Tab-separated table of C-alpha atoms in Angstrom:
chain	number	residue	atom	x	y	z
H	55	UNK	CA	80.921	-0.020	211.150
H	56	UNK	CA	79.851	-3.245	209.609
H	57	UNK	CA	80.003	-6.749	211.186
H	58	UNK	CA	82.846	-8.524	212.630
H	59	UNK	CA	84.903	-10.495	210.066
H	60	UNK	CA	83.634	-8.352	207.243
H	61	UNK	CA	85.828	-6.183	204.906
H	62	UNK	CA	85.475	-2.376	205.090
H	63	UNK	CA	85.935	0.027	202.428
H	64	UNK	CA	87.667	3.082	203.950
H	65	UNK	CA	89.424	6.350	202.849
H	66	UNK	CA	93.034	7.268	203.731
H	67	UNK	CA	95.631	9.736	201.989
H	68	UNK	CA	98.341	7.556	200.195
H	69	UNK	CA	101.400	8.332	198.144
H	70	UNK	CA	101.200	6.810	194.572
H	71	UNK	CA	104.604	7.277	193.529
H	72	UNK	CA	108.274	8.594	194.794
H	73	UNK	CA	107.037	12.066	194.501
H	74	UNK	CA	105.638	11.406	198.046
H	75	UNK	CA	102.692	13.448	197.298
H	76	UNK	CA	99.532	12.381	199.296
H	77	UNK	CA	96.091	12.462	198.115
H	78	UNK	CA	92.465	10.762	198.993
H	79	UNK	CA	92.535	6.972	198.319
H	80	UNK	CA	89.806	4.436	198.982
H	81	UNK	CA	90.797	0.931	199.756
H	82	UNK	CA	89.386	-2.047	201.555
H	83	UNK	CA	90.688	-3.085	205.189
H	84	UNK	CA	91.275	-6.679	205.829
H	85	UNK	CA	88.998	-8.969	207.580
H	86	UNK	CA	88.788	-8.471	211.158
H	87	UNK	CA	90.148	-11.737	213.094
H	88	UNK	CA	89.147	-13.415	216.460
H	89	UNK	CA	92.199	-11.671	217.897
H	90	UNK	CA	91.975	-8.510	215.990
H	91	UNK	CA	90.987	-4.833	217.196
H	92	UNK	CA	88.994	-2.360	214.794
H	93	UNK	CA	90.117	1.049	215.668
H	94	UNK	CA	88.665	4.427	214.415
H	95	UNK	CA	91.386	6.619	213.976
H	96	UNK	CA	91.435	10.028	215.972
H	97	UNK	CA	94.814	11.089	215.204
H	98	UNK	CA	98.326	10.398	213.949
H	99	UNK	CA	101.576	11.442	214.444
H	100	UNK	CA	104.043	12.345	211.216
H	101	UNK	CA	107.510	10.958	211.876
H	102	UNK	CA	110.610	11.470	209.614
H	103	UNK	CA	110.181	7.707	208.570
H	104	UNK	CA	107.169	8.693	206.877
H	105	UNK	CA	108.932	10.978	204.542
H	106	UNK	CA	111.715	8.464	203.667
H	107	UNK	CA	109.037	5.891	203.129
H	108	UNK	CA	106.788	7.866	200.831
H	109	UNK	CA	109.894	9.186	198.669
H	110	UNK	CA	111.192	5.547	198.548
H	111	UNK	CA	114.654	6.853	200.180
H	112	UNK	CA	115.363	3.359	201.209
H	113	UNK	CA	114.651	1.788	197.926
H	114	UNK	CA	111.868	-0.515	199.344
H	115	UNK	CA	108.418	1.441	198.763
H	116	UNK	CA	105.279	-0.029	197.450
H	117	UNK	CA	102.368	2.162	196.261
H	118	UNK	CA	99.580	3.187	196.832
H	119	UNK	CA	101.046	3.854	200.360
H	120	UNK	CA	98.958	5.025	203.317
H	121	UNK	CA	101.743	6.309	205.775
H	122	UNK	CA	101.258	6.852	209.505
H	123	UNK	CA	102.478	4.802	212.522
H	124	UNK	CA	101.719	6.956	215.772
H	125	UNK	CA	98.123	6.059	215.826
H	126	UNK	CA	95.547	6.669	218.379
H	127	UNK	CA	92.008	6.106	218.202
H	128	UNK	CA	88.873	4.301	219.667
H	129	UNK	CA	88.098	0.798	219.651
H	130	UNK	CA	84.642	0.188	217.927
H	131	UNK	CA	84.810	-3.474	217.419
H	132	UNK	CA	86.573	-6.592	218.776
H	133	UNK	CA	87.425	-10.030	217.670
H	134	UNK	CA	85.842	-13.011	219.696
H	135	UNK	CA	89.050	-14.043	221.090
H	136	UNK	CA	90.046	-10.478	222.296
H	137	UNK	CA	90.717	-10.043	225.914
H	138	UNK	CA	92.543	-6.948	226.404
H	139	UNK	CA	90.226	-4.391	224.876
H	140	UNK	CA	86.851	-3.699	224.699
H	141	UNK	CA	84.529	-1.189	222.794
H	142	UNK	CA	84.985	2.483	223.614
H	143	UNK	CA	88.768	1.867	224.706
H	144	UNK	CA	91.093	4.649	223.747
H	145	UNK	CA	94.300	2.782	222.208
H	146	UNK	CA	97.385	3.324	220.665
H	147	UNK	CA	99.014	1.424	217.726
H	148	UNK	CA	102.631	1.916	216.496
H	149	UNK	CA	105.164	0.937	213.814
H	150	UNK	CA	104.389	-2.916	213.981
H	151	UNK	CA	100.962	-4.610	213.551
H	152	UNK	CA	102.244	-8.343	213.408
H	153	UNK	CA	105.113	-10.833	214.090
H	154	UNK	CA	105.648	-14.726	213.999
H	155	UNK	CA	105.208	-14.634	217.851
H	156	UNK	CA	107.300	-18.002	218.060
H	157	UNK	CA	111.084	-16.723	217.419
H	158	UNK	CA	113.141	-16.095	220.629
H	159	UNK	CA	112.838	-12.167	220.086
H	160	UNK	CA	108.921	-12.517	220.275
H	161	UNK	CA	109.203	-14.885	223.314
H	162	UNK	CA	111.532	-12.385	225.136
H	163	UNK	CA	109.031	-9.329	224.525
H	164	UNK	CA	111.378	-8.011	221.905
H	165	UNK	CA	109.180	-8.518	219.046
H	166	UNK	CA	110.429	-5.415	217.343
H	167	UNK	CA	113.424	-7.617	216.238
H	168	UNK	CA	111.624	-10.316	214.936
H	169	UNK	CA	112.633	-11.334	211.372
H	170	UNK	CA	108.984	-11.837	210.341
H	171	UNK	CA	107.527	-8.692	211.829
H	172	UNK	CA	104.835	-6.848	209.715
H	173	UNK	CA	105.226	-3.121	209.436
H	174	UNK	CA	101.851	-0.969	210.045
H	175	UNK	CA	102.466	0.258	206.388
H	176	UNK	CA	104.104	-0.693	203.119
H	177	UNK	CA	103.949	-4.467	204.037
H	178	UNK	CA	101.905	-7.559	203.490
H	179	UNK	CA	99.908	-8.922	206.256
H	180	UNK	CA	99.545	-12.486	206.668
H	181	UNK	CA	96.240	-12.557	204.362
H	182	UNK	CA	98.579	-11.133	201.666
H	183	UNK	CA	96.881	-7.870	201.728
H	184	UNK	CA	99.073	-4.754	201.882
H	185	UNK	CA	99.045	-3.033	205.279
H	186	UNK	CA	98.207	0.480	205.370
H	187	UNK	CA	98.799	3.137	207.995
H	188	UNK	CA	96.899	5.805	210.262
H	189	UNK	CA	96.495	8.579	207.894
H	190	UNK	CA	93.151	6.993	207.114
H	191	UNK	CA	89.649	6.583	208.951
H	192	UNK	CA	90.523	3.347	210.708
H	193	UNK	CA	93.055	0.308	211.120
H	194	UNK	CA	92.608	-3.383	212.132
H	195	UNK	CA	95.377	-4.434	214.338
H	196	UNK	CA	96.119	-7.649	216.173
H	197	UNK	CA	95.711	-7.056	219.861
H	198	UNK	CA	99.172	-7.930	220.731
H	199	UNK	CA	100.202	-4.694	218.964
H	200	UNK	CA	97.933	-2.444	220.542
H	201	UNK	CA	98.151	-0.279	223.893
H	202	UNK	CA	95.862	1.273	226.184
H	203	UNK	CA	96.467	5.129	226.266
H	204	UNK	CA	96.465	6.177	229.826
H	205	UNK	CA	93.387	8.030	231.156
H	206	UNK	CA	93.564	11.629	231.096
H	207	UNK	CA	96.428	11.560	228.623
H	208	UNK	CA	95.126	13.587	225.283
H	209	UNK	CA	95.203	11.648	222.121
H	210	UNK	CA	97.231	14.275	220.416
H	211	UNK	CA	99.827	13.981	223.023
H	212	UNK	CA	99.836	10.274	223.095
H	213	UNK	CA	100.396	9.920	219.209
H	214	UNK	CA	104.118	10.868	219.059
H	215	UNK	CA	105.194	8.680	222.067
H	216	UNK	CA	104.246	5.644	220.260
H	217	UNK	CA	107.257	5.943	218.125
H	218	UNK	CA	109.450	8.884	219.630
H	219	UNK	CA	108.739	8.297	223.303
H	220	UNK	CA	109.441	4.481	223.197
H	221	UNK	CA	112.207	4.852	220.886
H	222	UNK	CA	114.176	6.823	223.800
H	223	UNK	CA	112.779	4.744	226.611
H	224	UNK	CA	113.858	1.462	225.010
H	225	UNK	CA	117.464	1.794	225.004
H	226	UNK	CA	117.988	3.568	228.118
H	227	UNK	CA	116.069	0.703	229.733
H	228	UNK	CA	117.824	-2.047	227.936
H	229	UNK	CA	121.198	-0.782	228.333
H	230	UNK	CA	120.753	-0.115	232.143
H	231	UNK	CA	120.622	3.767	231.819
H	232	UNK	CA	117.698	4.687	233.724
H	233	UNK	CA	119.337	5.144	237.085
H	234	UNK	CA	119.477	8.849	238.402
H	235	UNK	CA	122.733	10.950	238.199
H	236	UNK	CA	124.006	10.100	234.609
H	237	UNK	CA	125.335	12.296	232.246
H	238	UNK	CA	123.911	11.828	228.743
H	239	UNK	CA	123.942	13.862	225.562
H	240	UNK	CA	121.360	14.002	222.860
H	241	UNK	CA	122.502	14.531	219.264
H	242	UNK	CA	119.753	16.196	217.254
H	243	UNK	CA	116.474	18.169	218.563
H	244	UNK	CA	113.870	16.682	216.278
H	245	UNK	CA	110.847	14.572	217.166
H	246	UNK	CA	112.810	11.884	218.814
H	247	UNK	CA	115.595	14.190	220.186
H	248	UNK	CA	113.079	16.445	221.941
H	249	UNK	CA	111.542	13.354	223.974
H	250	UNK	CA	114.979	12.163	224.460
H	251	UNK	CA	115.717	15.464	226.573
H	252	UNK	CA	112.231	15.075	228.431
H	253	UNK	CA	112.419	11.383	229.249
H	254	UNK	CA	116.325	11.417	230.227
H	255	UNK	CA	115.556	14.605	232.523
H	256	UNK	CA	112.559	12.909	233.986
H	257	UNK	CA	114.910	9.991	235.072
H	258	UNK	CA	117.333	12.379	236.805
H	259	UNK	CA	120.012	12.617	234.250
H	260	UNK	CA	122.291	15.782	233.305
H	261	UNK	CA	121.350	16.245	229.785
H	262	UNK	CA	123.270	17.928	226.841
H	263	UNK	CA	121.979	18.792	223.544
H	264	UNK	CA	124.471	18.518	220.882
H	265	UNK	CA	123.695	20.525	217.693
H	266	UNK	CA	125.577	21.873	214.529
H	267	UNK	CA	124.515	25.473	215.419
H	268	UNK	CA	123.464	27.790	218.004
H	269	UNK	CA	120.056	27.830	216.565
H	270	UNK	CA	118.261	25.814	219.092
H	271	UNK	CA	120.181	26.892	222.022
H	272	UNK	CA	117.199	28.721	224.016
H	273	UNK	CA	114.946	26.248	222.847
H	274	UNK	CA	116.846	23.392	224.218
H	275	UNK	CA	117.801	25.213	227.739
H	276	UNK	CA	114.617	27.223	228.200
H	277	UNK	CA	111.946	25.419	227.019
H	278	UNK	CA	112.897	21.687	227.087
H	279	UNK	CA	115.138	22.055	230.176
H	280	UNK	CA	118.609	20.608	229.333
H	281	UNK	CA	121.449	21.080	231.464
H	282	UNK	CA	123.769	22.067	228.723
H	283	UNK	CA	124.088	22.813	225.130
H	284	UNK	CA	127.148	22.199	223.092
H	285	UNK	CA	127.974	23.126	219.253
H	286	UNK	CA	129.731	20.446	217.615
H	287	UNK	CA	131.638	22.574	215.274
H	288	UNK	CA	133.111	24.506	218.424
H	289	UNK	CA	136.306	22.442	218.694
H	290	UNK	CA	137.323	24.157	222.008
H	291	UNK	CA	133.977	23.383	223.782
H	292	UNK	CA	133.900	19.845	222.311
H	293	UNK	CA	137.479	19.155	223.763
H	294	UNK	CA	136.464	20.538	227.120
H	295	UNK	CA	133.560	17.634	227.318
H	296	UNK	CA	136.125	14.899	226.292
H	297	UNK	CA	135.411	11.898	228.255
H	298	UNK	CA	132.584	13.321	230.018
H	299	UNK	CA	129.277	11.141	228.893
H	300	UNK	CA	128.066	7.739	230.242
H	301	UNK	CA	125.866	7.643	226.984
H	302	UNK	CA	124.969	9.583	223.792
H	303	UNK	CA	121.758	9.230	221.782
H	304	UNK	CA	122.102	9.931	218.141
H	305	UNK	CA	119.221	10.815	216.405
H	306	UNK	CA	120.440	12.665	213.335
H	307	UNK	CA	118.971	11.238	210.068
H	308	UNK	CA	121.716	12.181	207.847
H	309	UNK	CA	125.150	11.254	207.232
H	310	UNK	CA	127.728	12.533	209.752
H	311	UNK	CA	131.277	11.664	211.334
H	312	UNK	CA	131.068	9.603	214.394
H	313	UNK	CA	134.595	10.472	215.845
H	314	UNK	CA	133.657	13.867	217.518
H	315	UNK	CA	131.042	12.182	219.389
H	316	UNK	CA	133.039	8.803	220.293
H	317	UNK	CA	135.634	11.218	222.005
H	318	UNK	CA	132.890	12.447	224.421
H	319	UNK	CA	132.022	9.154	225.908
H	320	UNK	CA	133.479	7.841	229.227
H	321	UNK	CA	135.159	4.467	229.600
H	322	UNK	CA	132.412	2.036	228.719
H	323	UNK	CA	130.161	4.555	227.163
H	324	UNK	CA	127.649	4.116	224.608
H	325	UNK	CA	126.791	5.907	221.210
H	326	UNK	CA	123.194	4.839	220.488
H	327	UNK	CA	122.433	5.041	216.972
H	328	UNK	CA	118.588	6.053	216.142
H	329	UNK	CA	118.813	7.888	212.676
H	330	UNK	CA	117.749	5.856	209.700
H	331	UNK	CA	120.559	6.725	207.322
H	332	UNK	CA	121.019	5.114	203.824
H	333	UNK	CA	124.650	6.009	203.676
H	334	UNK	CA	127.275	3.889	205.621
H	335	UNK	CA	128.874	5.676	208.531
H	336	UNK	CA	132.654	5.612	209.284
H	337	UNK	CA	134.904	5.971	212.158
H	338	UNK	CA	138.416	4.812	213.161
H	339	UNK	CA	138.524	1.826	215.449
H	340	UNK	CA	141.052	3.033	218.187
H	341	UNK	CA	138.133	5.725	219.092
H	342	UNK	CA	136.404	2.739	220.235
H	343	UNK	CA	139.059	0.491	221.575
H	344	UNK	CA	140.977	2.999	223.665
H	345	UNK	CA	137.794	3.530	225.792
H	346	UNK	CA	136.107	0.073	225.370
H	347	UNK	CA	133.200	2.145	223.790
H	348	UNK	CA	130.043	0.726	222.297
H	349	UNK	CA	128.490	1.743	219.129
H	350	UNK	CA	125.075	0.298	219.003
H	351	UNK	CA	121.521	0.814	217.808
H	352	UNK	CA	118.155	0.488	219.089
H	353	UNK	CA	114.624	0.165	217.247
H	354	UNK	CA	111.423	1.594	218.524
H	355	UNK	CA	110.519	-0.717	221.571
H	356	UNK	CA	108.285	-3.694	222.460
H	357	UNK	CA	104.713	-3.447	223.479
H	358	UNK	CA	105.707	-3.947	227.018
H	359	UNK	CA	108.019	-0.961	226.847
H	360	UNK	CA	105.527	1.052	225.131
H	361	UNK	CA	103.079	0.485	227.952
H	362	UNK	CA	105.673	1.148	230.512
H	363	UNK	CA	106.672	4.522	228.721
H	364	UNK	CA	103.315	5.684	228.448
H	365	UNK	CA	102.846	5.157	232.381
H	366	UNK	CA	105.999	6.659	232.910
H	367	UNK	CA	105.033	9.901	230.968
H	368	UNK	CA	101.875	9.874	232.728
H	369	UNK	CA	103.394	9.765	236.044
H	370	UNK	CA	106.217	12.556	235.331
H	371	UNK	CA	103.584	14.579	233.319
H	372	UNK	CA	105.589	14.376	230.119
H	373	UNK	CA	104.101	15.456	227.008
H	374	UNK	CA	105.226	15.896	223.320
H	375	UNK	CA	105.828	19.292	222.028
H	376	UNK	CA	103.490	19.155	218.832
H	377	UNK	CA	101.826	21.218	216.059
H	378	UNK	CA	98.294	19.915	214.974
H	379	UNK	CA	97.091	20.028	211.581
H	380	UNK	CA	94.293	18.829	209.182
H	381	UNK	CA	94.877	16.149	206.874
H	382	UNK	CA	94.729	18.632	203.943
H	383	UNK	CA	97.857	20.229	205.338
H	384	UNK	CA	99.593	16.859	205.131
H	385	UNK	CA	101.898	17.532	202.148
H	386	UNK	CA	103.043	20.810	203.405
H	387	UNK	CA	103.735	19.262	206.814
H	388	UNK	CA	105.907	16.552	205.188
H	389	UNK	CA	107.826	19.240	203.094
H	390	UNK	CA	108.405	21.207	206.430
H	391	UNK	CA	109.502	17.886	208.471
H	392	UNK	CA	112.122	17.409	205.742
H	393	UNK	CA	113.409	20.749	206.383
H	394	UNK	CA	113.013	20.435	210.303
H	395	UNK	CA	110.688	23.116	210.261
H	396	UNK	CA	108.520	21.776	213.376
H	397	UNK	CA	108.525	22.154	216.618
H	398	UNK	CA	108.856	19.014	217.391
H	399	UNK	CA	106.146	16.609	215.871
H	400	UNK	CA	103.229	17.213	213.608
H	401	UNK	CA	100.052	15.338	214.744
H	402	UNK	CA	97.154	14.890	212.253
H	403	UNK	CA	93.840	15.396	213.401
H	404	UNK	CA	92.342	12.550	211.242
H	405	UNK	CA	88.864	12.334	212.875
H	406	UNK	CA	88.429	16.294	212.380
H	407	UNK	CA	89.506	16.106	208.736
H	408	UNK	CA	87.719	15.885	205.641
H	409	UNK	CA	89.306	12.793	203.864
H	410	UNK	CA	87.778	12.687	200.588
């Protein structure tokens, strides 16, 4: 794999423009620093954010771009100052590969809110080289932003947890919503939403899935174990659930009105936004004021929370519901993901794929 500190030329699959079509791309990894871990990628989950990025939906994409931020792999080299990992460890890396390490968020284990955080792809590292993601043979990541995968947890199962899993776990912990007996609702049953059902149920919550149609009722109740299913267009059923929920986790990644869901919250209930939307959302202020309700957001989770979440999932025997594909299927997978045609997360078998 080369010597410590040397640059390596590797192959990944990159988008070249806003068509979002990925194809083989050869590039040079940044040099491995003293606190870096060199990871041979085993597999990588596919997130809806990858679609937004490769298609420049947010207007900030730079090309060529190798996406992928739910990365599991094997440590093949470590820098001279690495203390957390050794060669042969199975590890994970997520959305962030760097931060300033000095600001208040960084010092309080909230580095995901650092204003100088460095994204795992579509960003520039401290050496001014572009960052590239996990749809590739390898990555170099600061040990601060790498986590151990618990022994016995399959790589393909662990990958989506590094984004979808911790994205759900973090707000439940931060807002004091981990105790049993709470009543929660999950809006949207995609990659994040399905993990929301599983994790909230494992915490002992009564969980309702809210969707726009009946299409996912059987899936939610029979396969994921939700307690109830609510169709948002059914005004009578929505009215029956008025003032019922301690929290609502909103994973819908497209524009939608907030008022129908705010009415479901109890006094001091929280609507937690997680869907990435480039259109302003609207609500009328009395919907919030009259119940002292809170509209807030949460972004992935810290490295500490990621480690906690992985242990929680291992202890509770939780896993992602996935469809494993090879890299040559990635463009079809992205198209299907955009249409919500997946149960519930694609994972690319990078090590088992022909990348060139």
